[in-house]
PDB file of C-alpha atoms in Angstrom:
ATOM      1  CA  UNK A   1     108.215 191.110 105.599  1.00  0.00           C
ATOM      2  CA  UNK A   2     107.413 191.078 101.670  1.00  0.00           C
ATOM      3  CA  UNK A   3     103.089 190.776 101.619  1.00  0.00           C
ATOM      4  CA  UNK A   4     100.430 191.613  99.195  1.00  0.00           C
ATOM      5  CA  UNK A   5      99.742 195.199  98.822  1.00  0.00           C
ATOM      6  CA  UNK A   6      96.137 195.981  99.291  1.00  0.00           C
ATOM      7  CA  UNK A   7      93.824 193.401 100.388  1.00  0.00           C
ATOM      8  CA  UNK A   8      90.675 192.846  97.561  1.00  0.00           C
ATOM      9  CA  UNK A   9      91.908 194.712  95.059  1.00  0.00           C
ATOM     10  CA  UNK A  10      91.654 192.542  92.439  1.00  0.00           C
ATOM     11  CA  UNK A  11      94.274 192.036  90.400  1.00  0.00           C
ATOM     12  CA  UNK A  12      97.816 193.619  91.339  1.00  0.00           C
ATOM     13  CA  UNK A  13     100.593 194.678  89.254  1.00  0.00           C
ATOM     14  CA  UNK A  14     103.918 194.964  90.899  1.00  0.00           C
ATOM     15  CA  UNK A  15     106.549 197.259  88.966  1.00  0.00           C
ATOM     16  CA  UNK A  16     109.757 197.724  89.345  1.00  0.00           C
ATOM     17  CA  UNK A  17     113.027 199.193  86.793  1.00  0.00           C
ATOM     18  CA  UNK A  18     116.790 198.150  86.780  1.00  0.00           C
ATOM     19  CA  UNK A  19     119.758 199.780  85.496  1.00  0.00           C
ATOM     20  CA  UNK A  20     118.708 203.264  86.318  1.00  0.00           C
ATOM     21  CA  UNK A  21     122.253 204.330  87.597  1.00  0.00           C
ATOM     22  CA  UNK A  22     124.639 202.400  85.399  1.00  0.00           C
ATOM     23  CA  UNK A  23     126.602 203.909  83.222  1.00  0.00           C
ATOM     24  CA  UNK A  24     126.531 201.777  80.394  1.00  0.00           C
ATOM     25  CA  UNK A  25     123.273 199.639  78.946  1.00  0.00           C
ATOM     26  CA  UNK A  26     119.433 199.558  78.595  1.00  0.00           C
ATOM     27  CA  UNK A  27     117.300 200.517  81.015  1.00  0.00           C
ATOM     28  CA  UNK A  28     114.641 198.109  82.103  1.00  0.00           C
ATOM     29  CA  UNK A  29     111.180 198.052  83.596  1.00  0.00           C
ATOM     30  CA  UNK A  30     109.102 195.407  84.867  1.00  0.00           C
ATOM     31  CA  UNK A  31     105.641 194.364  85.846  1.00  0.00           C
ATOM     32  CA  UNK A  32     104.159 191.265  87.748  1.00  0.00           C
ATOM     33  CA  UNK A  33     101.160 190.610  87.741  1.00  0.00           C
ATOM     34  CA  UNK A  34      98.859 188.415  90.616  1.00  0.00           C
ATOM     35  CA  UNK A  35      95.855 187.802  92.604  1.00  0.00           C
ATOM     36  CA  UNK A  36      96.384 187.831  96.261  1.00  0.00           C
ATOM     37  CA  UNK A  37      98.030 185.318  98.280  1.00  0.00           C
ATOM     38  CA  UNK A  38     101.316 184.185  95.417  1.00  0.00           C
ATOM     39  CA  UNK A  39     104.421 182.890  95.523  1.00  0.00           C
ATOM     40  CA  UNK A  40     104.996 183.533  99.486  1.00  0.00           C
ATOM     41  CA  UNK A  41     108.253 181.865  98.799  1.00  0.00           C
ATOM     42  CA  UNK A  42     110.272 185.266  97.526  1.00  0.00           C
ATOM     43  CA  UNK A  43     112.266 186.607 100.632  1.00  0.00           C
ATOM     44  CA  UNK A  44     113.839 190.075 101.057  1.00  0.00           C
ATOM     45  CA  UNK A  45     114.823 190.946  97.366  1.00  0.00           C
ATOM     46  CA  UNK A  46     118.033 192.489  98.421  1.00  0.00           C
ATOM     47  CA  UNK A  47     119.285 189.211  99.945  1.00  0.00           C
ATOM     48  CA  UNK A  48     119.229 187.074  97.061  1.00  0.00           C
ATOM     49  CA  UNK A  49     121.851 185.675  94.874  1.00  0.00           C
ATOM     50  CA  UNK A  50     121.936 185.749  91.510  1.00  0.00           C
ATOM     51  CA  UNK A  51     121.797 182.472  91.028  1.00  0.00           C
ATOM     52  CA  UNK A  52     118.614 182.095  93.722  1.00  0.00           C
ATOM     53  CA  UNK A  53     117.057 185.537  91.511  1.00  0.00           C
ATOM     54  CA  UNK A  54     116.756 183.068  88.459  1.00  0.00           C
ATOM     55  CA  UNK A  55     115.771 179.980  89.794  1.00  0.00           C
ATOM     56  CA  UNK A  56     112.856 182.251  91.391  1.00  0.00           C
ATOM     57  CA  UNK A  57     112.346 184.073  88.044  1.00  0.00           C
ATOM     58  CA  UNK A  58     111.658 180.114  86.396  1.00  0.00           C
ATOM     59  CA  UNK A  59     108.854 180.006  89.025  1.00  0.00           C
ATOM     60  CA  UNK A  60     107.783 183.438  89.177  1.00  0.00           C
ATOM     61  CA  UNK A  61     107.378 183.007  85.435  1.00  0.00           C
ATOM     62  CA  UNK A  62     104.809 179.948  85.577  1.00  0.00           C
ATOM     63  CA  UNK A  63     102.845 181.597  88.455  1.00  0.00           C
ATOM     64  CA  UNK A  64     102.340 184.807  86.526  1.00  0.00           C
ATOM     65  CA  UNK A  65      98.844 185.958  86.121  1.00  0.00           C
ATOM     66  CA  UNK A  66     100.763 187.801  83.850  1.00  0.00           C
ATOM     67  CA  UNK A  67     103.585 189.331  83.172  1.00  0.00           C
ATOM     68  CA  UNK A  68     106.182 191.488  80.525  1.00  0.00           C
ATOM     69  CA  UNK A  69     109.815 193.494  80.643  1.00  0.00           C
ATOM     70  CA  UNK A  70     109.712 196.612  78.586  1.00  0.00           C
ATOM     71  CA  UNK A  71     113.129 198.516  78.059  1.00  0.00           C
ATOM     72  CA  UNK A  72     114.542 202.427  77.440  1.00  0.00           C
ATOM     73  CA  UNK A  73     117.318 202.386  74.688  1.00  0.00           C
ATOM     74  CA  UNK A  74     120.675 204.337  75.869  1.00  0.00           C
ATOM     75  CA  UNK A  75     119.642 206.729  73.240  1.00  0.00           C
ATOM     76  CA  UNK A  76     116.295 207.328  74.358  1.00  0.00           C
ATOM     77  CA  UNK A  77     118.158 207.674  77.870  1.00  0.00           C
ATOM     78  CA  UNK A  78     121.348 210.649  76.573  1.00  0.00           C
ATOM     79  CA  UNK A  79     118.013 211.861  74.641  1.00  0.00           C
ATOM     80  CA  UNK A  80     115.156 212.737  77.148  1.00  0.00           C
ATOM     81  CA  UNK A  81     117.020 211.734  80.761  1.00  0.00           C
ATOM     82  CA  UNK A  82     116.763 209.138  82.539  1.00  0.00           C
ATOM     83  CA  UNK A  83     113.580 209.617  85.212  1.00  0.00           C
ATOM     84  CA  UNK A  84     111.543 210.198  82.019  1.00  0.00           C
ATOM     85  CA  UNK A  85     113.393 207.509  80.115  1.00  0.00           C
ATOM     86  CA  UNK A  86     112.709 205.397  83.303  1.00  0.00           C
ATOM     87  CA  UNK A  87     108.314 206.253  83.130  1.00  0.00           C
ATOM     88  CA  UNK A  88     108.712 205.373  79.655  1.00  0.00           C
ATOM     89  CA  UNK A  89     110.002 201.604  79.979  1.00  0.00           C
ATOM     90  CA  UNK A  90     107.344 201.595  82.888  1.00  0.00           C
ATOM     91  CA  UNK A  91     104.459 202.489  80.663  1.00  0.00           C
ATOM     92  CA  UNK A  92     105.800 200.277  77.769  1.00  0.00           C
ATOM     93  CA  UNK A  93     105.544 197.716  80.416  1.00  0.00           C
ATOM     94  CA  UNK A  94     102.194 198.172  81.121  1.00  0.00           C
ATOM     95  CA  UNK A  95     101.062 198.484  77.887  1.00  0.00           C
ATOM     96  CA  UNK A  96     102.311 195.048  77.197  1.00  0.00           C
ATOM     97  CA  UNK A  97     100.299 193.223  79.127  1.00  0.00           C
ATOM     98  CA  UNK A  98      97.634 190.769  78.079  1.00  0.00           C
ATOM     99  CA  UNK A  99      95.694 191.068  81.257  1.00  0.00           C
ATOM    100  CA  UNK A 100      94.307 194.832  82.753  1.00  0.00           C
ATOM    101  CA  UNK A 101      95.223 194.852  86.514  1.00  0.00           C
ATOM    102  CA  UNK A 102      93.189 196.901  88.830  1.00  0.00           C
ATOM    103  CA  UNK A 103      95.569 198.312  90.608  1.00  0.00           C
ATOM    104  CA  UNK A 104      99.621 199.162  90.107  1.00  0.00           C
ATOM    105  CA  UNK A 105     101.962 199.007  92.737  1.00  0.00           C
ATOM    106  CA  UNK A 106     105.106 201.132  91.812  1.00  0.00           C
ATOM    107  CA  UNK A 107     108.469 200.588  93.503  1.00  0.00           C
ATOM    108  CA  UNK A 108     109.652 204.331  94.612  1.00  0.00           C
ATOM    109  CA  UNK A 109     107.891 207.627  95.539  1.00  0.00           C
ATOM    110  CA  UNK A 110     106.751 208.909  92.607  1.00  0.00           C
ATOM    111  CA  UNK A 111     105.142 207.406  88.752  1.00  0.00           C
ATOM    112  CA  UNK A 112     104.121 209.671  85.635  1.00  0.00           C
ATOM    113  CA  UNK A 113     100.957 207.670  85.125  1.00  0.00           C
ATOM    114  CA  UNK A 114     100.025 207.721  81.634  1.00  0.00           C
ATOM    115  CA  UNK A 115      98.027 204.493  82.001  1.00  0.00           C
ATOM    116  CA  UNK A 116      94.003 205.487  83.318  1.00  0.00           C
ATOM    117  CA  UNK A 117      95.160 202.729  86.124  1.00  0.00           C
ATOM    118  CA  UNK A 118      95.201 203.315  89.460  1.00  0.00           C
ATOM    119  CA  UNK A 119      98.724 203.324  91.209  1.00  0.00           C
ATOM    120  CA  UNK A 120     100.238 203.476  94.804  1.00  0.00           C
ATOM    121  CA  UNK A 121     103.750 204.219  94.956  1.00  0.00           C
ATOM    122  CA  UNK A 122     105.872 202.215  97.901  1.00  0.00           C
ATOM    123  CA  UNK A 123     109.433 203.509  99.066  1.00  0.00           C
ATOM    124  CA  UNK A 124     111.231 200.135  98.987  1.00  0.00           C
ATOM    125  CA  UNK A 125     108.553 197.805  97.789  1.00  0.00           C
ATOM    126  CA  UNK A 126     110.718 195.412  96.640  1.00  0.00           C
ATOM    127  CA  UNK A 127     111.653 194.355 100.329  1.00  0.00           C
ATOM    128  CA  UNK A 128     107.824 195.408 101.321  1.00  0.00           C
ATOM    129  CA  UNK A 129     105.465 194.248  98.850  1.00  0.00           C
ATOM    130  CA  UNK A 130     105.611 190.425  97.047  1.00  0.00           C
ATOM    131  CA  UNK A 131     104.398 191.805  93.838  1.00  0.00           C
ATOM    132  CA  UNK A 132     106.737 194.663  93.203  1.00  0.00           C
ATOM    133  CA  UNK A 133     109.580 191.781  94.773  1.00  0.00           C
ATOM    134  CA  UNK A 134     108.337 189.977  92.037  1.00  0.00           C
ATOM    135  CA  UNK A 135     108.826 192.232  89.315  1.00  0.00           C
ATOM    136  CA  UNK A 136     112.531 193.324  90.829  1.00  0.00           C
ATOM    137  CA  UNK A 137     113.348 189.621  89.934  1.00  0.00           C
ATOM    138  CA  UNK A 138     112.371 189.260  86.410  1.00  0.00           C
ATOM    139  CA  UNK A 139     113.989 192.700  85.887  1.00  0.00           C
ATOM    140  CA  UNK A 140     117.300 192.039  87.547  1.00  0.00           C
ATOM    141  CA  UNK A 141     117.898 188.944  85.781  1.00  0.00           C
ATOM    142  CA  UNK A 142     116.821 190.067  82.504  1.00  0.00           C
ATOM    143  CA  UNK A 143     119.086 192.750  82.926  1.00  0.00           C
ATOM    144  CA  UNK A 144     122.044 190.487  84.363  1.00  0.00           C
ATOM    145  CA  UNK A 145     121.799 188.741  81.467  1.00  0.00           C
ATOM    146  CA  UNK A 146     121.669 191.288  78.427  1.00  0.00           C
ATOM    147  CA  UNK A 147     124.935 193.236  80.089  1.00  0.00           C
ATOM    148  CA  UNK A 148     126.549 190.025  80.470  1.00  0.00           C
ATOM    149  CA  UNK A 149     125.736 189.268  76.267  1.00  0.00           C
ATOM    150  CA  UNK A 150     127.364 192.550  75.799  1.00  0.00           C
ATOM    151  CA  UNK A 151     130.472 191.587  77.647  1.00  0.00           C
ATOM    152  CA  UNK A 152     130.928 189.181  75.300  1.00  0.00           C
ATOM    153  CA  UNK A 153     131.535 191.828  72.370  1.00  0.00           C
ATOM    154  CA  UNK A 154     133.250 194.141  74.527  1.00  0.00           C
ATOM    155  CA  UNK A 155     135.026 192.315  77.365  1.00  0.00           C
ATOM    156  CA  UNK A 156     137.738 195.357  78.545  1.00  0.00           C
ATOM    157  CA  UNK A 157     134.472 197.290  80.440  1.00  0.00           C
ATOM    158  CA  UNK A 158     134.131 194.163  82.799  1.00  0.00           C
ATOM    159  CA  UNK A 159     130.391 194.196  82.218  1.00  0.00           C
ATOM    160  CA  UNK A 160     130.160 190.612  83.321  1.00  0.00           C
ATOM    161  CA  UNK A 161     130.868 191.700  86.604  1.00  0.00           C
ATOM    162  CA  UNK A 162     130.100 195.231  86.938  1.00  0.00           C
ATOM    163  CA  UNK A 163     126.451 194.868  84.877  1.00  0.00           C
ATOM    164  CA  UNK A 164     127.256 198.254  83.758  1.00  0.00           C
ATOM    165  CA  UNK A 165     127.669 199.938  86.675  1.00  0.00           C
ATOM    166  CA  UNK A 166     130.605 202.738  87.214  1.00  0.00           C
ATOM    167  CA  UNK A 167     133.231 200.292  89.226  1.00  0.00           C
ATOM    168  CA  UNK A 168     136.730 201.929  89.245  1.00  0.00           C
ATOM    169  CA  UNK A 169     137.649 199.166  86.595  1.00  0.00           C
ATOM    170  CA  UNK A 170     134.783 200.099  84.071  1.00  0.00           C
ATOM    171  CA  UNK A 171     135.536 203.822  84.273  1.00  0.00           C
ATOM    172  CA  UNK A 172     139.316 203.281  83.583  1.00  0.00           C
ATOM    173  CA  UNK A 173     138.266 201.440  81.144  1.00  0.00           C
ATOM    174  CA  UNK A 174     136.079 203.844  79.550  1.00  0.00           C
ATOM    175  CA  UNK A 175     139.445 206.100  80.305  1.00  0.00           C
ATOM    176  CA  UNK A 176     141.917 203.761  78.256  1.00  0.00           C
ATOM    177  CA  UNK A 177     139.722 202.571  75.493  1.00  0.00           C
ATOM    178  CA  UNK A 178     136.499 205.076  75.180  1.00  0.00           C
ATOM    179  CA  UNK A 179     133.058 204.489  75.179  1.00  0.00           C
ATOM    180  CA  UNK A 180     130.852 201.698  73.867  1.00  0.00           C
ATOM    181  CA  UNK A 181     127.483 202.717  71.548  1.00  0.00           C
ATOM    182  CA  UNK A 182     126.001 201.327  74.508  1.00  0.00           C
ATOM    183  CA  UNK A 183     127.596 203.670  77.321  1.00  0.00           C
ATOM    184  CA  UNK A 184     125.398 206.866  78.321  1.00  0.00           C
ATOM    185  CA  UNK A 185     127.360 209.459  77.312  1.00  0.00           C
ATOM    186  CA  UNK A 186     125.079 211.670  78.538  1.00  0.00           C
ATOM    187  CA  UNK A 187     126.378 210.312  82.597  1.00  0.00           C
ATOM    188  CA  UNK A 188     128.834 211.898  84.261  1.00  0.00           C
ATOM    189  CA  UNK A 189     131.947 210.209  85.204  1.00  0.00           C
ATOM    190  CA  UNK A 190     132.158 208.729  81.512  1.00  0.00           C
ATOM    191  CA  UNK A 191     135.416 210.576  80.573  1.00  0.00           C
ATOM    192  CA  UNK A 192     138.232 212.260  82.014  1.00  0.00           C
ATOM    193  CA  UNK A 193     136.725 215.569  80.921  1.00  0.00           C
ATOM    194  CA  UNK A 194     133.855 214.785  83.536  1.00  0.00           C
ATOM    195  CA  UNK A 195     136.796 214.318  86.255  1.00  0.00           C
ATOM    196  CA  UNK A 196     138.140 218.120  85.484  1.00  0.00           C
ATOM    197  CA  UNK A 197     134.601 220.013  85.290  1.00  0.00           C
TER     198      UNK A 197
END
């Protein structure tokens, strides 16, 4: 059952990333933004369908209190890993928005908070708690739709379908052709090399 997090809290800012295990892309981050009580209408995030995720991402959108998708480049990812590449997008995020929540709600067990915010970190949240199911939207269709622009320049990695995760077709892909500037060459299971070590 997706709910608000904390009753009278004020305002609540649901966060979320996307593309944290993919082998190939940006990573993103997320936050939502709402007073108690919105958009009751998001069921379990997991169950959706990409094409129900953005028609709910339209609405989710105009209901915003407020709202913003902050990214880690692939370089920034091979460069500093990607947990810490993942608290960066998250505090980009954050420091994005327009409006100062009272209180984040962070998808997962654990948040380098850089912010002065308070946080709470939920195991799951984005089947729990309707902010942080809020912000999983926005982020997986954002996301959905920047790997499926880069399929467009680089069609043999199948990103259309795989959104940049490992499938056996992207990684004999990466086998037969090499990688992309926007692979993470610093994953393993990019090459054959990774195979033999």
């Amino acid at each position: 059952m997706i709910h608000p997090f904390e009753a009278g809290s004020g305002i609540e800012a649901g966060v979320d990333e996307v593309g944290r295990g993919c082998g190939a892309g940006r990573s993103g981050c997320s936050r939502y933004s709402a007073t108690k009580g919105q958009n009751p209408w998001i069921t379990r995030f997991q169950k959706l369908t990409a094409s129900k995720r953005k028609e709910l991402s339209g609405k989710i959108r105009e209901l915003a209190l407020d709202y913003s998708i902050a990214i880690a480049t692939v370089e920034e990812i091979d460069q500093i890993n990607i947990l810490e590449a993942t608290y960066l997008a998250m505090t980009r995020a954050i420091a994005q928005l327009k409006i100062k929540p009272d209180l984040l709600v962070i998808d997962g067990n654990r948040f380098k908070n850089q912010t002065g915010i308070n946080h709470r970190t939920v195991v799951g949240g984005d089947d729990k708690v309707l902010s942080i199911a809020a912000a999983s939207v926005l982020a997986k269709t954002w996301r959905d739709a920047y790997m499926e622009e880069l399929h467009i320049e680089f069609p043999q990695y199948d990103w259309i379908n795989n959104k940049g995760y490992l499938s056996p077709k992207h990684r004999q892909a990466c086998f037969t052709h090499g990688l992309a500037p926007h692979h993470r060459k610093s994953f393993k299971g990019m090459t054959r090399q990774d195979d033999e070590t």
